[in-house]
């Protein structure tokens, strides 16, 4: 019995004091301070002098590559720890909530939840849960797109900057330098705790008309980033009781990438004064070790988008030579939709100078459909026309799609062609007349079912459209060339229409009654130089039609109204 108790005690002793080797590795290449006095790992494990013991668990950088490591035999089942420099003179500072940390008793540290065997931990960047990213950006931040008229710029290659008294006040805790990367100028702050940027006295900035504060920031190691604006009040002097300020805080910003901050001025809630902005204060964690690159620092206001004040000029083609989708000058055919559900744009019907206009905003692409019975037979047409007005598009395009002989999407017989207009005129109406013969990808035109507009900048363009129609050449010249006699009566007609046509020197193949959508209602085969007979209209609905005469030398269409 005594031996059994002894064995149990020995096993319990072995279980309590079982140890596992844990290898810690930290990349200090992006640490802003000196590591000359050593890097250490501290935690709630009892080794080499006790818990959180400062310098008792030193790490080594044997090959001078900036990665420090050490292996410690640990008996704990779980541990909290952090990396420090020169004992406790510098340490990691986490905000809390990171994937590798745990907050306990107000302290946030790295955490390993379970240690059951020997472990070699991944190399992490000092004060980060992940490996170090690049130490500096390889390119500048994207150029801002706000109009210069809507901006007060402190620092940007894209704008004319106002005067700044200093980019680092004497009371700052940071190192400052101006750098250039990929031909883009930017400011670099290292060993950053906080830095003051001042525009004082005559250089104070009135932002009462501005809506946003903007800046681009790139950091390899910042875990927290703060922006404070300070207004010196009506006296435009520090102190005096009328200064106001507000700070906005960003936790866990993206590392190793440009982050664009576009902050509503309303977010600076305690900044009651806005006429004498005199200080911009940036701060970051890890305190005294953060490194940030900054660019494109400016205030901006929402642009008031220009709108057309006058309507596009009225088209002059005769109605009998036109198939119009949208125009106040012509009778328009039926359109299924001016914005398909797969479009990426906003549609508004607006009135410009007493003229109806289609407005597409936030435009990437928009589909206009004339499908099924509404498909358009443009086989006799030679041009497609539209008027466009844009305040901001750098490119816009029109695509025409024919659904083929089956008049249905897909099935292999659809064809299309897109025409691109680069750098179009802004803030003026532009008339476009495109020859259908030049749209070489459009193999058929008897079932035009889609017209698609698209534009750049993607999702931000605004495009006004008017007078969208197809046209054929002036018919009088064709009529005079082909026919000696051309009588169609009565017009308007009721139950029948009489057709008396005599050609000059050609053969009439057919005479067809066609509706506005290009659908043939009735066809009579002639194959003779003349025709004199009646068309029965008793089963034809009231509306606008064309009497199309097809000859060996060309076609002619006469508009016919049926009551």
Coordinates of C-alpha atoms in Angstrom, one line a residue:
X1 CA 0.0 0.0 0.0
X2 CA 2.8 2.4 0.8
X3 CA 4.5 1.7 -2.6
X4 CA 1.2 2.5 -4.4
X5 CA 1.0 5.9 -2.6
X6 CA 4.6 6.6 -3.4
X7 CA 4.1 5.8 -7.1
X8 CA 1.0 8.0 -7.3
X9 CA 2.9 10.8 -5.7
X10 CA 5.8 10.4 -8.1
X11 CA 3.4 10.4 -11.2
X12 CA 1.6 13.4 -9.8
X13 CA 5.0 15.2 -9.4
X14 CA 5.9 14.3 -13.0
X15 CA 2.6 15.6 -14.4
X16 CA 2.8 18.9 -12.5
X17 CA 6.3 19.7 -13.6
X18 CA 6.2 18.3 -17.2
X19 CA 7.8 20.9 -19.5
X20 CA 7.5 21.6 -23.2
X21 CA 10.1 23.5 -25.2
X22 CA 8.5 26.6 -26.9
X23 CA 10.6 28.5 -29.4
X24 CA 9.7 32.2 -29.7
X25 CA 10.8 34.3 -32.8
X26 CA 10.2 38.0 -33.4
X27 CA 11.2 40.2 -36.4
X28 CA 12.6 43.5 -35.2
X29 CA 13.5 44.9 -38.6
X30 CA 10.6 47.4 -38.4
X31 CA 11.1 48.4 -34.8
X32 CA 11.9 52.1 -34.8
X33 CA 14.2 52.1 -31.8
X34 CA 17.6 50.5 -30.9
X35 CA 17.9 46.8 -30.0
X36 CA 21.5 47.2 -28.8
X37 CA 20.6 46.4 -25.2
X38 CA 18.8 43.2 -26.2
X39 CA 15.3 41.8 -26.9
X40 CA 13.5 39.7 -24.4
X41 CA 10.4 37.6 -24.0
X42 CA 8.4 38.2 -20.8
X43 CA 5.3 36.2 -19.6
X44 CA 3.5 34.5 -16.8
X45 CA 5.7 31.5 -16.9
X46 CA 8.1 30.9 -14.0
X47 CA 11.6 30.5 -15.5
X48 CA 15.0 32.0 -15.0
X49 CA 13.9 34.3 -12.3
X50 CA 10.1 34.5 -12.1
X51 CA 7.1 35.8 -14.0
X52 CA 7.4 39.0 -16.1
X53 CA 11.0 39.2 -15.0
X54 CA 12.3 41.8 -17.4
X55 CA 15.7 40.6 -18.6
X56 CA 15.6 37.0 -17.5
X57 CA 14.6 35.5 -20.9
X58 CA 17.0 37.1 -23.4
X59 CA 16.6 36.4 -27.1
X60 CA 19.5 36.2 -29.7
X61 CA 20.0 37.3 -33.3
X62 CA 22.8 35.0 -34.2
X63 CA 23.0 35.8 -37.9
X64 CA 22.1 39.5 -37.6
X65 CA 19.1 39.3 -39.8
X66 CA 16.9 41.2 -37.4
X67 CA 15.0 38.1 -36.3
X68 CA 15.5 37.3 -32.6
X69 CA 14.6 34.0 -31.1
X70 CA 14.9 31.8 -28.0
X71 CA 13.6 28.5 -26.7
X72 CA 12.2 28.2 -23.2
X73 CA 11.1 25.1 -21.4
X74 CA 7.6 25.9 -20.1
X75 CA 5.4 23.9 -17.7
X76 CA 2.3 26.1 -18.1
X77 CA -0.7 24.7 -20.0
X78 CA -1.4 28.2 -21.3
X79 CA 0.6 31.4 -21.2
X80 CA 0.4 35.2 -21.7
X81 CA 3.5 36.9 -22.9
X82 CA 5.0 39.8 -24.9
X83 CA 8.3 40.9 -26.4
X84 CA 10.2 43.7 -24.8
X85 CA 13.4 45.7 -25.5
X86 CA 16.1 46.4 -23.0
X87 CA 14.2 44.7 -20.2
X88 CA 11.1 46.8 -19.7
X89 CA 12.4 50.0 -21.3
X90 CA 10.3 49.3 -24.4
X91 CA 7.5 46.8 -24.9
X92 CA 4.7 45.8 -27.3
X93 CA 1.5 47.7 -26.8
X94 CA -1.7 46.1 -28.2
X95 CA -5.0 47.8 -28.4
X96 CA -6.9 44.6 -27.6
X97 CA -9.1 42.4 -29.8
X98 CA -6.2 41.2 -32.0
X99 CA -6.2 37.6 -33.1
X100 CA -3.1 36.7 -31.1
X101 CA -3.9 38.6 -27.8
X102 CA -5.9 38.3 -24.7
X103 CA -7.0 41.1 -22.3
X104 CA -7.0 40.1 -18.6
X105 CA -7.2 42.5 -15.7
X106 CA -6.7 45.5 -18.0
X107 CA -3.5 44.1 -19.5
X108 CA -3.4 43.0 -23.2
X109 CA -0.7 40.5 -24.1
X110 CA 0.0 37.7 -26.6
X111 CA -1.7 34.5 -25.6
X112 CA -1.2 30.8 -26.3
X113 CA -4.3 28.9 -25.2
X114 CA -2.8 25.3 -25.1
X115 CA 0.7 23.9 -24.7
X116 CA 0.7 20.1 -24.8
X117 CA 3.9 19.5 -26.8
X118 CA 7.0 21.2 -28.1
X119 CA 6.2 24.2 -30.2
X120 CA 8.0 26.4 -32.7
X121 CA 6.0 29.6 -33.1
X122 CA 5.8 31.5 -36.4
X123 CA 8.0 34.6 -36.7
X124 CA 5.9 37.6 -36.0
X125 CA 6.6 41.3 -36.4
X126 CA 7.2 43.3 -33.2
X127 CA 3.8 44.5 -32.0
X128 CA 1.9 42.5 -34.6
X129 CA 0.1 39.2 -34.8
X130 CA 1.5 38.5 -38.3
X131 CA 4.8 38.5 -40.2
X132 CA 6.4 41.8 -41.1
X133 CA 5.3 43.4 -44.3
X134 CA 7.5 45.7 -46.4
X135 CA 9.1 48.5 -44.4
X136 CA 8.2 51.1 -47.0
X137 CA 5.7 51.6 -49.8
X138 CA 6.8 50.7 -53.3
X139 CA 4.6 53.3 -54.9
X140 CA 2.7 56.4 -54.0
X141 CA -0.9 56.6 -52.9
X142 CA -3.5 56.8 -55.7
X143 CA -3.9 60.3 -56.9
X144 CA -7.0 62.0 -55.4
X145 CA -9.8 62.8 -57.8
X146 CA -11.5 65.8 -56.1
X147 CA -11.6 68.9 -58.2
X148 CA -9.0 71.5 -57.3
X149 CA -11.8 74.0 -57.0
X150 CA -13.2 71.9 -54.1
X151 CA -10.0 71.4 -52.1
X152 CA -7.8 73.1 -49.6
X153 CA -4.6 71.2 -49.8
X154 CA -1.8 71.1 -47.2
X155 CA 0.3 68.5 -49.0
X156 CA -0.3 66.8 -52.3
X157 CA 1.3 66.6 -55.7
X158 CA -2.2 66.8 -57.2
X159 CA -3.0 70.3 -55.9
X160 CA -1.5 73.7 -55.1
X161 CA -0.7 73.6 -51.4
X162 CA -1.4 76.3 -48.8
X163 CA 1.4 77.5 -46.6
X164 CA 2.3 75.3 -43.6
X165 CA 4.4 76.7 -40.8
X166 CA 5.9 73.4 -39.7
X167 CA 5.5 69.7 -40.4
X168 CA 7.0 68.9 -37.0
X169 CA 6.6 71.2 -34.0
X170 CA 9.3 71.5 -31.4
X171 CA 7.1 69.7 -28.9
X172 CA 6.6 66.7 -31.1
X173 CA 7.8 63.2 -30.3
X174 CA 8.8 61.9 -33.7
X175 CA 11.5 62.0 -36.4
X176 CA 10.4 63.7 -39.6
X177 CA 11.8 63.6 -43.1
X178 CA 10.5 64.3 -46.6
X179 CA 11.0 61.4 -49.0
X180 CA 10.2 60.5 -52.6
X181 CA 9.1 57.0 -53.7
X182 CA 8.4 56.2 -57.3
X183 CA 8.6 60.0 -58.1
X184 CA 5.9 60.7 -55.5
X185 CA 6.7 63.1 -52.7
X186 CA 5.5 62.1 -49.2
X187 CA 6.3 62.7 -45.5
X188 CA 7.8 60.1 -43.2
X189 CA 7.4 60.0 -39.5
X190 CA 9.5 57.5 -37.5
X191 CA 9.7 56.7 -33.8
X192 CA 6.3 58.3 -33.7
X193 CA 4.4 59.0 -30.5
X194 CA 2.8 62.2 -31.6
X195 CA 3.6 65.0 -34.1
X196 CA 2.2 68.5 -34.4
X197 CA 1.7 70.1 -37.8
X198 CA 0.9 73.8 -37.6
X199 CA -0.8 76.4 -39.9
X200 CA -0.9 79.4 -37.5
X201 CA -1.4 83.1 -37.8
X202 CA -2.0 84.2 -41.4
X203 CA -1.7 80.6 -42.4
X204 CA -4.7 79.3 -40.3
X205 CA -7.2 77.5 -42.5
X206 CA -10.9 78.4 -42.8
X207 CA -12.7 75.1 -43.4
X208 CA -16.3 76.3 -42.9
X209 CA -17.1 75.4 -46.5
X210 CA -15.4 72.0 -46.4
X211 CA -17.1 68.7 -45.8
X212 CA -14.2 66.2 -45.3
X213 CA -10.7 65.9 -44.1
X214 CA -8.6 63.5 -46.2
X215 CA -5.2 61.9 -46.0
X216 CA -3.4 58.7 -47.2
X217 CA -1.3 56.8 -44.7
X218 CA 1.0 53.8 -45.1
X219 CA 2.5 52.0 -42.1
X220 CA 4.5 48.8 -41.6
X221 CA 3.6 48.6 -37.9
X222 CA 1.0 51.1 -36.5
X223 CA -1.6 49.3 -34.5
X224 CA -3.5 52.5 -33.7
X225 CA -3.7 55.7 -35.6
X226 CA -5.1 59.0 -34.4
X227 CA -5.9 62.3 -36.1
X228 CA -6.7 65.5 -34.1
X229 CA -7.8 68.8 -35.6
X230 CA -7.4 72.0 -33.5
X231 CA -9.1 75.4 -34.1
X232 CA -7.7 78.4 -32.3
X233 CA -11.0 80.2 -32.1
X234 CA -12.1 83.7 -33.1
X235 CA -8.8 85.3 -31.8
X236 CA -6.8 83.0 -34.0
X237 CA -4.3 82.5 -31.1
X238 CA -3.5 79.6 -28.9
X239 CA -5.3 79.6 -25.6
X240 CA -7.7 82.4 -24.7
X241 CA -10.5 80.0 -23.9
X242 CA -12.0 79.7 -27.3
X243 CA -9.8 76.9 -28.8
X244 CA -11.6 73.7 -29.7
X245 CA -10.4 70.3 -30.9
X246 CA -11.4 66.7 -31.6
X247 CA -9.6 63.5 -32.2
X248 CA -10.7 60.5 -34.2
X249 CA -9.1 57.1 -33.5
X250 CA -8.6 54.2 -35.9
X251 CA -7.8 50.8 -34.3
X252 CA -5.9 48.1 -36.2
X253 CA -5.4 49.9 -39.5
X254 CA -4.3 47.9 -42.5
X255 CA -0.5 47.3 -42.4
X256 CA 1.7 47.5 -45.5
X257 CA -0.9 49.2 -47.7
X258 CA -2.0 52.7 -48.4
X259 CA -5.1 53.5 -46.3
X260 CA -7.2 56.4 -47.5
X261 CA -9.0 58.4 -44.7
X262 CA -11.8 60.5 -45.9
X263 CA -13.4 61.7 -42.7
X264 CA -16.5 63.8 -42.5
X265 CA -15.9 67.1 -40.7
X266 CA -19.0 66.3 -38.7
X267 CA -17.1 63.4 -37.1
X268 CA -14.9 66.0 -35.3
X269 CA -17.8 66.6 -33.0
X270 CA -16.0 68.8 -30.4
X271 CA -14.5 71.0 -33.1
X272 CA -17.0 73.8 -32.8
X273 CA -14.7 76.4 -34.5
X274 CA -13.7 75.9 -38.1
X275 CA -12.5 79.3 -39.2
X276 CA -8.9 79.1 -37.8
X277 CA -7.7 75.5 -38.1
X278 CA -4.1 75.8 -36.8
X279 CA -3.0 72.4 -35.7
X280 CA -3.1 68.9 -37.1
X281 CA -1.8 66.3 -34.6
X282 CA -1.0 62.8 -35.6
X283 CA -0.2 60.0 -33.1
X284 CA 0.1 56.3 -33.3
X285 CA 1.0 53.1 -31.4
X286 CA 3.3 51.4 -30.6
X287 CA 4.2 54.6 -28.7
X288 CA 7.5 55.9 -29.8
X289 CA 8.0 53.1 -32.3
X290 CA 5.4 53.7 -35.0
X291 CA 6.4 54.5 -38.5
X292 CA 4.1 56.2 -41.0
X293 CA 4.2 57.6 -44.5
X294 CA 1.6 60.3 -45.2
X295 CA 0.4 61.9 -48.5
X296 CA -2.5 63.8 -50.0
X297 CA -3.5 65.8 -46.9
X298 CA -6.3 68.1 -47.7
X299 CA -9.8 69.3 -46.9
X300 CA -12.5 68.9 -49.5
X301 CA -16.2 69.7 -50.1
X302 CA -18.7 67.7 -52.0
X303 CA -18.6 68.7 -55.6
X304 CA -21.8 70.3 -57.0
X305 CA -22.2 68.4 -60.2
X306 CA -22.9 70.5 -63.3
X307 CA -26.2 70.0 -65.1
X308 CA -27.2 70.9 -68.7
X309 CA -29.0 74.3 -68.8
X310 CA -30.2 74.0 -72.4
X311 CA -31.6 71.1 -74.3
X312 CA -29.9 69.3 -77.2
X313 CA -30.6 70.7 -80.6
X314 CA -33.7 69.2 -82.3
X315 CA -32.9 66.6 -85.0
X316 CA -33.8 67.6 -88.5
X317 CA -34.4 64.2 -90.3
X318 CA -38.0 63.8 -91.5
X319 CA -40.1 61.5 -89.4
X320 CA -40.7 59.1 -92.3
X321 CA -37.0 58.4 -92.4
X322 CA -36.6 57.7 -88.7
X323 CA -37.2 55.0 -86.1
X324 CA -37.1 56.8 -82.8
X325 CA -36.6 55.3 -79.4
X326 CA -36.5 58.6 -77.5
X327 CA -37.0 62.1 -78.8
X328 CA -39.5 64.9 -78.3
X329 CA -39.4 65.5 -82.1
X330 CA -40.6 62.1 -83.3
X331 CA -43.2 59.5 -82.4
X332 CA -41.3 56.9 -80.3
X333 CA -41.5 53.1 -80.6
X334 CA -42.2 51.0 -77.6
X335 CA -39.2 50.4 -75.3
X336 CA -39.4 47.5 -72.7
X337 CA -37.1 49.2 -70.3
X338 CA -34.7 52.1 -70.1
X339 CA -32.8 50.3 -67.3
X340 CA -32.5 46.5 -67.2
X341 CA -32.3 44.8 -63.8
X342 CA -28.7 43.8 -64.6
X343 CA -27.6 47.4 -65.1
X344 CA -25.2 49.2 -62.8
X345 CA -26.5 52.8 -62.9
X346 CA -29.2 55.0 -61.6
X347 CA -31.9 56.3 -64.0
X348 CA -33.9 59.5 -63.7
X349 CA -36.3 61.0 -66.1
X350 CA -35.5 64.7 -66.0
X351 CA -36.7 67.9 -67.7
X352 CA -34.0 70.1 -69.3
X353 CA -35.2 73.4 -70.8
X354 CA -38.7 72.0 -71.1
X355 CA -37.3 68.9 -72.9
X356 CA -37.5 65.3 -71.6
X357 CA -34.0 63.7 -71.0
X358 CA -32.7 60.4 -69.7
X359 CA -30.2 60.9 -66.9
X360 CA -27.9 58.0 -65.9
X361 CA -25.7 58.6 -62.8
X362 CA -23.3 56.4 -60.9
X363 CA -22.9 54.9 -64.3
X364 CA -20.9 51.8 -65.0
X365 CA -23.2 50.3 -67.7
X366 CA -26.9 50.4 -68.4
X367 CA -29.0 48.2 -70.7
X368 CA -32.0 49.6 -72.7
X369 CA -34.1 46.8 -74.2
X370 CA -36.6 46.6 -77.1
X371 CA -37.3 42.8 -77.0
X372 CA -39.9 40.4 -78.3
X373 CA -42.6 42.2 -80.3
X374 CA -40.7 45.5 -79.6
X375 CA -37.5 44.5 -81.3
X376 CA -36.5 47.0 -84.0
X377 CA -36.1 46.2 -87.6
X378 CA -33.3 48.6 -88.6
X379 CA -32.4 46.8 -91.8
X380 CA -33.4 49.8 -93.9
X381 CA -31.6 52.3 -91.6
X382 CA -28.1 53.7 -92.2
X383 CA -27.3 55.5 -89.0
X384 CA -27.9 55.5 -85.2
X385 CA -28.0 58.9 -83.5
X386 CA -27.9 60.1 -80.0
X387 CA -27.1 63.3 -78.1
X388 CA -25.0 63.1 -75.0
X389 CA -24.1 65.5 -72.2
X390 CA -21.7 64.7 -69.3
X391 CA -20.1 66.7 -66.5
X392 CA -17.4 64.1 -65.8
X393 CA -17.1 61.1 -68.1
X394 CA -13.7 60.5 -69.5
X395 CA -15.0 57.8 -71.8
X396 CA -18.4 56.7 -72.8
X397 CA -19.5 53.9 -75.2
X398 CA -22.6 52.7 -77.0
X399 CA -23.2 49.0 -77.9
X400 CA -26.0 47.9 -80.2
X401 CA -27.1 44.2 -79.9
X402 CA -29.3 42.3 -82.4
X403 CA -30.9 39.0 -81.2
X404 CA -30.7 37.3 -84.6
X405 CA -33.3 35.5 -86.7
X406 CA -34.9 33.8 -83.7
X407 CA -35.4 37.2 -82.0
X408 CA -34.3 35.7 -78.7
X409 CA -31.2 36.2 -76.5
X410 CA -28.5 33.5 -77.0
X411 CA -28.8 30.5 -79.3
X412 CA -25.7 31.5 -81.3
X413 CA -27.1 34.1 -83.7
X414 CA -26.9 37.2 -81.6
X415 CA -24.4 39.9 -82.8
X416 CA -23.2 43.2 -81.4
X417 CA -20.9 46.1 -81.9
X418 CA -19.6 48.8 -79.5
X419 CA -18.4 52.3 -80.3
X420 CA -16.1 54.1 -77.9
X421 CA -15.8 57.8 -77.4
X422 CA -12.6 58.8 -75.4
X423 CA -12.2 62.1 -73.8
X424 CA -15.6 63.5 -74.9
X425 CA -16.4 67.1 -74.4
X426 CA -17.7 67.8 -70.9
X427 CA -20.6 70.1 -70.0
X428 CA -21.9 70.5 -73.6
X429 CA -24.2 68.6 -75.8
X430 CA -22.5 66.3 -78.3
X431 CA -24.4 64.9 -81.3
X432 CA -23.3 61.4 -82.4
X433 CA -24.3 60.0 -85.8
X434 CA -22.8 56.6 -86.3
X435 CA -22.9 54.7 -89.6
X436 CA -24.4 51.2 -89.1
X437 CA -22.2 49.9 -91.8
X438 CA -19.2 50.8 -89.7
X439 CA -20.5 48.6 -86.8
X440 CA -18.8 45.6 -88.4
X441 CA -19.6 43.3 -85.4
X442 CA -23.3 43.8 -85.9
X443 CA -24.1 41.0 -88.4
X444 CA -27.8 41.6 -88.6
X445 CA -30.1 44.6 -87.9
X446 CA -33.6 43.2 -88.2
X447 CA -34.1 42.4 -84.5
X448 CA -32.3 45.2 -82.6
X449 CA -33.1 44.3 -78.9
X450 CA -30.5 46.0 -76.7
X451 CA -28.6 49.3 -76.6
X452 CA -26.0 49.5 -73.9
X453 CA -24.3 52.7 -72.6
X454 CA -21.2 52.5 -70.4
X455 CA -18.8 55.0 -69.1
X456 CA -15.6 55.8 -67.2
X457 CA -14.9 56.5 -64.4
X458 CA -16.6 53.2 -63.5
X459 CA -19.6 53.7 -61.3
X460 CA -19.1 57.4 -61.0
X461 CA -20.0 58.8 -64.5
X462 CA -23.1 60.9 -65.2
X463 CA -24.5 60.8 -68.7
X464 CA -27.6 62.6 -70.1
X465 CA -29.1 61.1 -73.2
X466 CA -31.6 62.5 -75.7
X467 CA -32.7 62.0 -79.3
X468 CA -31.8 58.3 -79.6
X469 CA -33.0 57.1 -83.0
X470 CA -32.2 55.3 -86.3
X471 CA -32.4 57.0 -89.6
X472 CA -32.3 56.3 -93.3
X473 CA -31.3 58.7 -96.1
X474 CA -33.6 61.4 -97.3
X475 CA -36.5 59.6 -99.0
X476 CA -37.5 62.3 -101.5
X477 CA -34.4 61.9 -103.5
X478 CA -35.0 58.1 -103.6
X479 CA -38.6 58.7 -104.5
X480 CA -37.8 61.0 -107.4
X481 CA -35.1 58.7 -108.6
X482 CA -37.2 55.5 -108.6
X483 CA -40.8 56.5 -109.4
X484 CA -42.7 58.4 -112.0
X485 CA -46.0 58.0 -110.1
X486 CA -46.3 57.4 -106.3
X487 CA -49.8 57.8 -104.9
X488 CA -50.9 56.3 -101.6
X489 CA -54.5 57.4 -100.6
X490 CA -56.3 58.1 -98.5
X491 CA -53.7 58.9 -95.8
X492 CA -54.9 58.7 -93.0
X493 CA -56.7 55.6 -94.0
X494 CA -59.6 53.5 -92.5
X495 CA -60.5 50.2 -93.9
X496 CA -58.3 50.2 -97.0
X497 CA -55.6 52.2 -98.8
X498 CA -55.1 52.5 -102.5
X499 CA -51.6 52.1 -104.0
X500 CA -50.8 53.4 -107.4
X501 CA -47.0 53.3 -108.2
X502 CA -45.2 53.5 -111.5
X503 CA -41.4 53.1 -111.6
X504 CA -39.1 54.9 -114.1
X505 CA -36.7 52.1 -114.9
X506 CA -36.8 49.3 -112.3
X507 CA -39.0 46.4 -111.1
X508 CA -41.1 46.5 -107.9
X509 CA -40.4 43.3 -106.0
X510 CA -42.8 43.6 -103.1
X511 CA -45.0 46.1 -101.3
X512 CA -45.2 45.6 -97.5
X513 CA -47.1 47.1 -94.6
X514 CA -44.8 47.4 -91.6
X515 CA -45.4 48.6 -88.1
X516 CA -43.2 50.9 -86.1
X517 CA -41.4 48.0 -84.5
X518 CA -40.4 46.7 -88.0
X519 CA -42.9 43.8 -87.9
X520 CA -44.3 43.0 -91.4
X521 CA -48.2 43.0 -91.3
X522 CA -48.8 42.1 -94.9
X523 CA -46.8 41.7 -98.1
X524 CA -47.9 41.7 -101.7
X525 CA -45.5 40.3 -104.3
X526 CA -45.5 42.4 -107.5
X527 CA -42.5 41.6 -109.7
X528 CA -43.5 44.3 -112.2
X529 CA -42.6 47.9 -113.0
X530 CA -46.0 49.2 -111.6
X531 CA -48.7 48.4 -109.1
X532 CA -52.3 49.7 -108.8
X533 CA -54.4 47.9 -106.2
X534 CA -55.9 48.2 -102.7
X535 CA -54.6 47.1 -99.3
X536 CA -57.2 45.7 -96.9
X537 CA -56.9 47.4 -93.5
X538 CA -60.0 46.0 -91.8
X539 CA -57.9 43.8 -89.4
X540 CA -55.1 46.4 -88.9
X541 CA -55.0 48.2 -85.5
X542 CA -55.0 51.9 -85.5
X543 CA -51.5 53.4 -85.4
X544 CA -48.5 54.5 -87.4
X545 CA -47.2 52.3 -90.2
X546 CA -44.9 52.4 -93.2
X547 CA -45.7 51.2 -96.7
X548 CA -42.4 49.8 -97.8
X549 CA -41.7 49.4 -101.5
X550 CA -38.8 47.1 -102.4
X551 CA -37.4 47.5 -105.9
X552 CA -34.3 46.2 -107.7
X553 CA -32.7 49.6 -107.2
X554 CA -33.5 50.2 -103.5
X555 CA -36.3 50.6 -101.0
X556 CA -38.6 53.5 -100.2
X557 CA -40.9 53.8 -97.2
X558 CA -44.0 56.0 -97.1
X559 CA -45.5 56.8 -93.7
X560 CA -49.2 55.7 -93.3
X561 CA -51.6 56.6 -90.5
X562 CA -54.4 54.1 -89.9
X563 CA -57.4 55.3 -87.9

